[in-house]
């Protein structure tokens, strides 16, 4: 479903009307399908919504989303992704949600926590980080952006089908390598380049962590090489109300490598967010 120039929003599970929805934001360079396994393990009463971020899956391109938001079409930005998700949710009647993202999805969730705090009732940060890129990482991203645009294919990021997995699953789970390969091959070079440039330009959002007073969840695979365990511990320490889950024998893609602990953490997050909202909205006697 596409909402008027904004993002394709997939309803992965329709739960009890009126309960707090869970919004799941995908990693780079895949789309909402990476949340299927986790959704299957969530309790049935939960509504689960997963947008495709700009340019990925069946969403409009980053520049088109920027224009629809009144932003500069020539400036790739994580905030365009976050504002696009917020506008898409509001257009679908969602005013509050628990918002969780894996890796790039986590960068977007942090942008939403900063720019749309009324919407984010609970924050889930899965295999991600709050810091910005250093110069070397920015240069690497620009090189990849230029290469995919020049080649008009996604070969330059195809290696991520194994690099995103933990050392154990790279060897033991060829099925996961194949799934990632299929999802990566489905994305277009313009989406890859735009997202690389958006991630390169993202600011440090460490301060957003200490300012976020709602319930938070931090999940990390113990074999995650992109956003390792010590990074997750540091984020969890800064969040005032955090639940830290370290997933054994999993790498960066915990949602497919070991979906059960991710689903359990997310399920707790939504319950905690609902309880916090109920406490806040209760009239003072
Ligand atoms: C991801 O999984 O979304 C990427 O590793 C994020 C990044 O490139 O920083």
Coordinates of C-alpha atoms in Angstrom, one line a residue, residues 3 9 12 21 26 34 37 57 90 93 107 110-111 118 120 139 159 164 167 197 206 222 227 245 254 273 285:
X3 CA 0.1 6.6 0.7
X9 CA 3.5 0.5 4.5
X12 CA 2.6 -7.6 8.7
X21 CA 1.2 -0.8 17.2
X26 CA 14.5 -2.4 8.1
X34 CA 13.6 -9.0 7.0
X37 CA 10.4 -14.2 11.0
X57 CA 11.0 -2.5 -1.7
X90 CA 0.0 9.6 10.6
X93 CA -4.1 7.0 11.5
X107 CA 19.4 5.3 12.7
X110 CA 16.7 7.6 16.5
X111 CA 15.9 10.4 14.1
X118 CA 5.1 12.4 20.4
X120 CA 7.6 7.3 19.6
X139 CA 34.6 7.9 1.9
X159 CA 29.1 -9.1 -0.3
X164 CA 25.9 -9.0 7.7
X167 CA 30.8 -15.9 11.9
X197 CA 24.9 9.1 1.2
X206 CA 24.2 9.9 21.3
X222 CA 27.1 -11.3 20.2
X227 CA 27.7 -2.6 15.8
X245 CA 19.3 -8.3 25.1
X254 CA 19.5 -11.0 14.6
X273 CA 5.3 1.3 26.4
X285 CA -6.8 11.7 41.9

